[in-house]
């Protein structure tokens, strides 16, 4: 029996895998059989609006189906869609479409095995314990927001204890929560416990108080017993797809759990990791947070998805797609443009290739993936497979930990958004917010600059005004929020609004 | 392969059963093999306080273990504990204890397969759709409360859209929600859909608007795909235990799903159904709502659990236990007192038997079930088994539908709490609340008196003051709330506070 089977249990129509247990076993015995799969990053152009997807999941599914049809052991790792979004209709499903679909997309779209809701319950239970700590005089203020798996405009600003205390609070969507970040980044239940204990619950007399000072950790970790296990499902063509945690790269880190990718790499030769929304969000976070700061594998290739129309529907934004391609190529990641055609666009292939040549891209991969699935890609993957099989060993990138927060923000603005340091602006109040965060960390025994930098912004913009001439692009830094347990510092940037709690549409 | 296996899937350490599908199949073909198990109700004395359990679940587990040791095919149906309560520590687990335990109590106590959180997400999504309906001018007010799987004192009264609209709302615990009631009472997904459509979302120009008028039902029912399936787990002795839905008999109906009991009756000869808190709450609701109004099986026997100390710790309340025993006996249900001993109480057995004789009970069943499990009961079950095997066919009780709400309240007060009709008092405002509910129903095309009557009260009291002399016992009716989708009308009664949203302790 393969080792992985000992850590796999059926869970309705999917299987759940104890990735923590499997990886611990592998790490404890180097003689055990395992693969050393390479990571391929699938990301996309920056969307014209948050609700308009380019087709990352559809591409991911078609890509592994096409690779497996060629005898290559490929698998995909997807983030679990936020049920609130898929059920509430703003994006529809988030599990591919047409011939590039999962066998049971309804499961993935509608709550899978309760992972999101378990994480929500755990974070909300922390808030309830903090509330009790306030009653007992251990805390004055609570810094952890409540979360909801269901979007609701009116929950953005609430008052609890209404009519008595009128304590202002905010409710954010589950995938944006610090607990979700902790599950994504941790490699054992013990690490989850340590990180939860290190979360700053709030302050007492202005000084930070951590959850570890007043809660029983097992009350939280028990809720997560099943939620920490990635789910294994498959495409309609039978290719393996792991689904675990972490959408919402706009206001959080937007990447699947690190252990789901590491487990997949031990089991398959090629592991396609989806990171969105656009390359400026999910891919930036995979590279600059997961790889640089948390030891995830640097991609051996990347695919950047776009639609034929995205280049044209807003000419003022057409600079973004080539920017993304060149950025990843500049990091020595072989980067393949993929144009996901819609019905009636087959006739445009020649002109799209021409445009790609003008832009000095690699040969683009073009197909109607909804209609044709992996068959659309089969004869176009030569260069891609060559890059994977004969490319260099993945890089060991330098961590950004220790770089000052403002320098880090400028680095990201320059490299991921194309805005030079001198055009990174500080909004009124940013410096005070930064100083407050720095003090909070210092009082908690942490050094702010040792936290990994998380950009928080609208998924549809890279700068304060993407439509402005390039020389006028700016990025405004607005405020700082510490997630000490996850080891992250979040910085809101660009003048656009961010919405950690969407409304249903 | 037994028919049930076609409807059973492994779900981690438990199995989940498509009870809807199995029962539909059985009902469609009378030649299929099935059993016609009898229902045994396990209930308890009214607790001295909500957080002090008598040991219903421990008893249920010990009882089926003891029956199976004698070759009787017995199974239990438990309600799923509310994770918020078990995780937040006020009651500890709710899955037995000691030798009378489940193999995986942590699963049942900590969210099982996400059933509660899925039901919470579905109810909250309804509220979000209602909020959108308000924005679109279809609704003026929302009558559906939001729910939380985690208790939090400060969520009892909140304002949403704080700083702008300041719309007052309340948040209640998931098991108290109308959606939980709908899942408990429905016998198909189609019925769930119909009942959700019939829920009154709120009002427009004072007239009720139902969810069916503005939502896509599939967005709600898809969330419930797995939540509607009972879980099958087992005791440490290997006896089958079905767990599904519905705790909180204080502010809701507090019974497991009807289909979980009906499925168990088709598979086993004896089905022990747990209904709590005390006999005045869960048992009253099983008998007067599930059996009388929703066609569930009338019990062939009952066990009323108490602790040796409960009779003594508050002498002013010692009338309650004999009242419960006599009430159920008066309904021709053979009713067995069961005294759940704690450590150090073995020496009290003789005097407890003496007390039981004085009270003209049947021979009580006495044992330390935590320490000894089913072994404690083995040689004391003669009368119980005789009643099951040779007792009368379960009754076909008359429904209360159509009885006027106030008459129904007086009937319950008299029969379940021992308070005669003339001492049922109407609090100021009750009549107005009743009239409003009656109008709401009429405008929705419903007749209020056709809804099943649900008493909402503190689990620890039966009257306004249980410690007063019997002749002074009163029951005050306070307010009325319509759950049109579930087919229920809830009436708050007694002067004690009810807490649909507890705090953590």
Short mmCIF file of C-alpha atoms in Angstrom, two decimals, chain A residues 235-408:
data_model
loop_
_atom_site.label_atom_id
_atom_site.label_comp_id
_atom_site.label_asym_id
_atom_site.label_seq_id
_atom_site.Cartn_x
_atom_site.Cartn_y
_atom_site.Cartn_z
CA UNK A 235 -11.18 16.49 -13.01
CA UNK A 236 -13.74 14.95 -15.33
CA UNK A 237 -10.78 13.42 -17.15
CA UNK A 238 -9.61 11.80 -13.92
CA UNK A 239 -6.64 14.04 -13.04
CA UNK A 240 -5.98 14.56 -9.32
CA UNK A 241 -6.86 17.95 -7.86
CA UNK A 242 -6.09 18.93 -4.27
CA UNK A 243 -8.21 21.71 -2.79
CA UNK A 244 -7.23 23.50 0.39
CA UNK A 245 -7.72 26.91 1.90
CA UNK A 246 -6.91 30.43 1.05
CA UNK A 247 -8.66 32.42 -1.67
CA UNK A 248 -8.82 36.25 -1.57
CA UNK A 249 -5.39 37.44 -2.64
CA UNK A 250 -6.75 40.97 -2.60
CA UNK A 251 -7.03 41.33 1.16
CA UNK A 252 -5.08 38.28 2.33
CA UNK A 253 -2.45 35.95 0.92
CA UNK A 254 -4.67 34.14 -1.62
CA UNK A 255 -2.63 30.96 -1.92
CA UNK A 256 -3.46 27.34 -1.10
CA UNK A 257 -1.98 25.79 2.02
CA UNK A 258 1.75 25.20 1.87
CA UNK A 259 1.38 21.59 2.99
CA UNK A 260 -1.09 20.82 0.21
CA UNK A 261 1.52 21.90 -2.34
CA UNK A 262 4.35 20.09 -0.56
CA UNK A 263 2.30 16.92 -0.31
CA UNK A 264 1.41 17.13 -4.00
CA UNK A 265 5.09 17.58 -4.86
CA UNK A 266 5.91 14.38 -2.99
CA UNK A 267 3.29 12.52 -5.00
CA UNK A 268 3.50 13.96 -8.53
CA UNK A 269 6.11 15.19 -11.01
CA UNK A 270 4.36 18.43 -11.92
CA UNK A 271 2.23 20.38 -9.48
CA UNK A 272 0.18 23.22 -10.91
CA UNK A 273 -0.59 25.79 -8.24
CA UNK A 274 -3.29 28.35 -8.83
CA UNK A 275 -2.71 31.80 -7.37
CA UNK A 276 -4.97 34.71 -8.07
CA UNK A 277 -6.54 37.09 -8.66
CA UNK A 278 -3.90 38.55 -11.06
CA UNK A 279 -0.13 38.12 -11.13
CA UNK A 280 0.19 41.28 -9.03
CA UNK A 281 -1.79 39.63 -6.25
CA UNK A 282 -1.69 35.82 -5.97
CA UNK A 283 1.55 35.31 -7.88
CA UNK A 284 3.26 38.16 -6.05
CA UNK A 285 2.23 36.54 -2.79
CA UNK A 286 3.27 33.04 -3.80
CA UNK A 287 6.70 34.34 -4.78
CA UNK A 288 7.32 37.01 -2.18
CA UNK A 289 5.56 35.49 0.85
CA UNK A 290 5.25 31.73 0.36
CA UNK A 291 8.59 31.19 -1.39
CA UNK A 292 10.79 33.95 0.02
CA UNK A 293 9.54 34.02 3.59
CA UNK A 294 7.93 30.62 4.22
CA UNK A 295 10.15 28.25 2.25
CA UNK A 296 7.69 27.17 -0.45
CA UNK A 297 9.07 25.98 -3.76
CA UNK A 298 10.00 28.56 -6.41
CA UNK A 299 8.05 27.89 -9.63
CA UNK A 300 9.81 26.13 -12.47
CA UNK A 301 7.38 27.69 -14.93
CA UNK A 302 4.43 30.01 -14.95
CA UNK A 303 1.30 30.36 -17.05
CA UNK A 304 -0.43 33.72 -17.16
CA UNK A 305 -4.01 33.45 -18.28
CA UNK A 306 -5.93 36.14 -20.09
CA UNK A 307 -8.91 36.43 -22.34
CA UNK A 308 -8.66 37.70 -25.89
CA UNK A 309 -10.93 40.57 -24.94
CA UNK A 310 -9.10 41.68 -21.81
CA UNK A 311 -6.31 43.17 -23.92
CA UNK A 312 -8.85 45.19 -25.84
CA UNK A 313 -11.75 46.01 -23.55
CA UNK A 314 -9.80 48.72 -21.79
CA UNK A 315 -6.81 49.88 -23.87
CA UNK A 316 -5.60 52.10 -21.05
CA UNK A 317 -4.98 48.93 -19.01
CA UNK A 318 -3.41 46.85 -21.77
CA UNK A 319 0.06 47.55 -20.34
CA UNK A 320 -0.64 45.24 -17.42
CA UNK A 321 -0.55 41.87 -19.16
CA UNK A 322 2.87 42.34 -20.84
CA UNK A 323 4.16 43.77 -17.58
CA UNK A 324 3.23 40.57 -15.73
CA UNK A 325 4.79 38.33 -18.37
CA UNK A 326 8.02 40.32 -18.37
CA UNK A 327 8.16 40.48 -14.62
CA UNK A 328 8.06 36.71 -14.19
CA UNK A 329 10.48 36.16 -17.06
CA UNK A 330 12.75 38.63 -15.34
CA UNK A 331 12.75 36.35 -12.30
CA UNK A 332 14.02 33.56 -14.58
CA UNK A 333 10.69 31.81 -14.48
CA UNK A 334 9.81 30.54 -17.97
CA UNK A 335 6.48 32.26 -18.45
CA UNK A 336 3.88 31.14 -20.94
CA UNK A 337 1.05 33.42 -22.06
CA UNK A 338 -2.20 31.51 -22.27
CA UNK A 339 -5.19 33.00 -24.01
CA UNK A 340 -8.46 31.44 -22.97
CA UNK A 341 -10.80 31.87 -25.93
CA UNK A 342 -14.55 32.26 -25.62
CA UNK A 343 -17.10 31.04 -28.12
CA UNK A 344 -16.73 32.72 -31.50
CA UNK A 345 -13.12 33.78 -30.99
CA UNK A 346 -11.36 30.93 -32.85
CA UNK A 347 -10.78 33.22 -35.80
CA UNK A 348 -8.61 35.53 -33.74
CA UNK A 349 -5.79 33.08 -33.07
CA UNK A 350 -3.55 34.38 -35.86
CA UNK A 351 -3.79 38.00 -34.81
CA UNK A 352 -3.28 37.07 -31.16
CA UNK A 353 -0.08 35.26 -32.08
CA UNK A 354 1.00 38.30 -34.02
CA UNK A 355 0.40 40.54 -30.99
CA UNK A 356 2.34 38.14 -28.79
CA UNK A 357 5.25 38.22 -31.18
CA UNK A 358 5.23 42.02 -31.19
CA UNK A 359 5.34 41.93 -27.40
CA UNK A 360 8.27 39.49 -27.53
CA UNK A 361 6.43 36.82 -25.56
CA UNK A 362 7.13 33.14 -25.85
CA UNK A 363 4.71 31.45 -28.23
CA UNK A 364 1.35 31.84 -26.58
CA UNK A 365 -0.83 28.85 -25.78
CA UNK A 366 -4.29 29.56 -27.18
CA UNK A 367 -7.50 27.59 -26.94
CA UNK A 368 -11.14 27.43 -25.97
CA UNK A 369 -10.66 25.56 -22.72
CA UNK A 370 -14.31 25.58 -21.69
CA UNK A 371 -15.26 23.88 -24.97
CA UNK A 372 -12.24 21.65 -25.52
CA UNK A 373 -10.59 21.15 -22.11
CA UNK A 374 -7.09 19.70 -22.21
CA UNK A 375 -7.52 18.73 -25.88
CA UNK A 376 -7.16 22.41 -26.75
CA UNK A 377 -3.63 22.42 -25.35
CA UNK A 378 -2.16 19.07 -26.33
CA UNK A 379 -0.07 20.12 -29.31
CA UNK A 380 0.99 23.49 -27.91
CA UNK A 381 2.84 22.32 -24.79
CA UNK A 382 6.21 21.46 -26.32
CA UNK A 383 8.04 24.55 -25.04
CA UNK A 384 6.32 24.35 -21.70
CA UNK A 385 7.25 20.72 -21.12
CA UNK A 386 10.78 21.38 -22.30
CA UNK A 387 11.11 24.20 -19.78
CA UNK A 388 9.89 21.93 -17.02
CA UNK A 389 12.02 18.94 -17.95
CA UNK A 390 15.18 20.72 -18.94
CA UNK A 391 14.96 23.99 -17.05
CA UNK A 392 17.07 25.01 -14.16
CA UNK A 393 16.56 23.86 -10.60
CA UNK A 394 14.09 26.15 -8.85
CA UNK A 395 15.73 29.16 -7.25
CA UNK A 396 16.32 29.57 -3.53
CA UNK A 397 15.16 33.15 -3.21
CA UNK A 398 16.27 35.53 -0.51
CA UNK A 399 13.78 36.22 2.22
CA UNK A 400 12.52 39.75 2.68
CA UNK A 401 12.33 39.37 6.44
CA UNK A 402 14.24 42.17 8.06
CA UNK A 403 13.70 44.63 5.19
CA UNK A 404 11.97 47.66 6.67
CA UNK A 405 8.26 47.74 6.01
CA UNK A 406 8.38 50.88 3.88
CA UNK A 407 11.33 49.58 1.88
CA UNK A 408 9.47 46.32 1.37
#
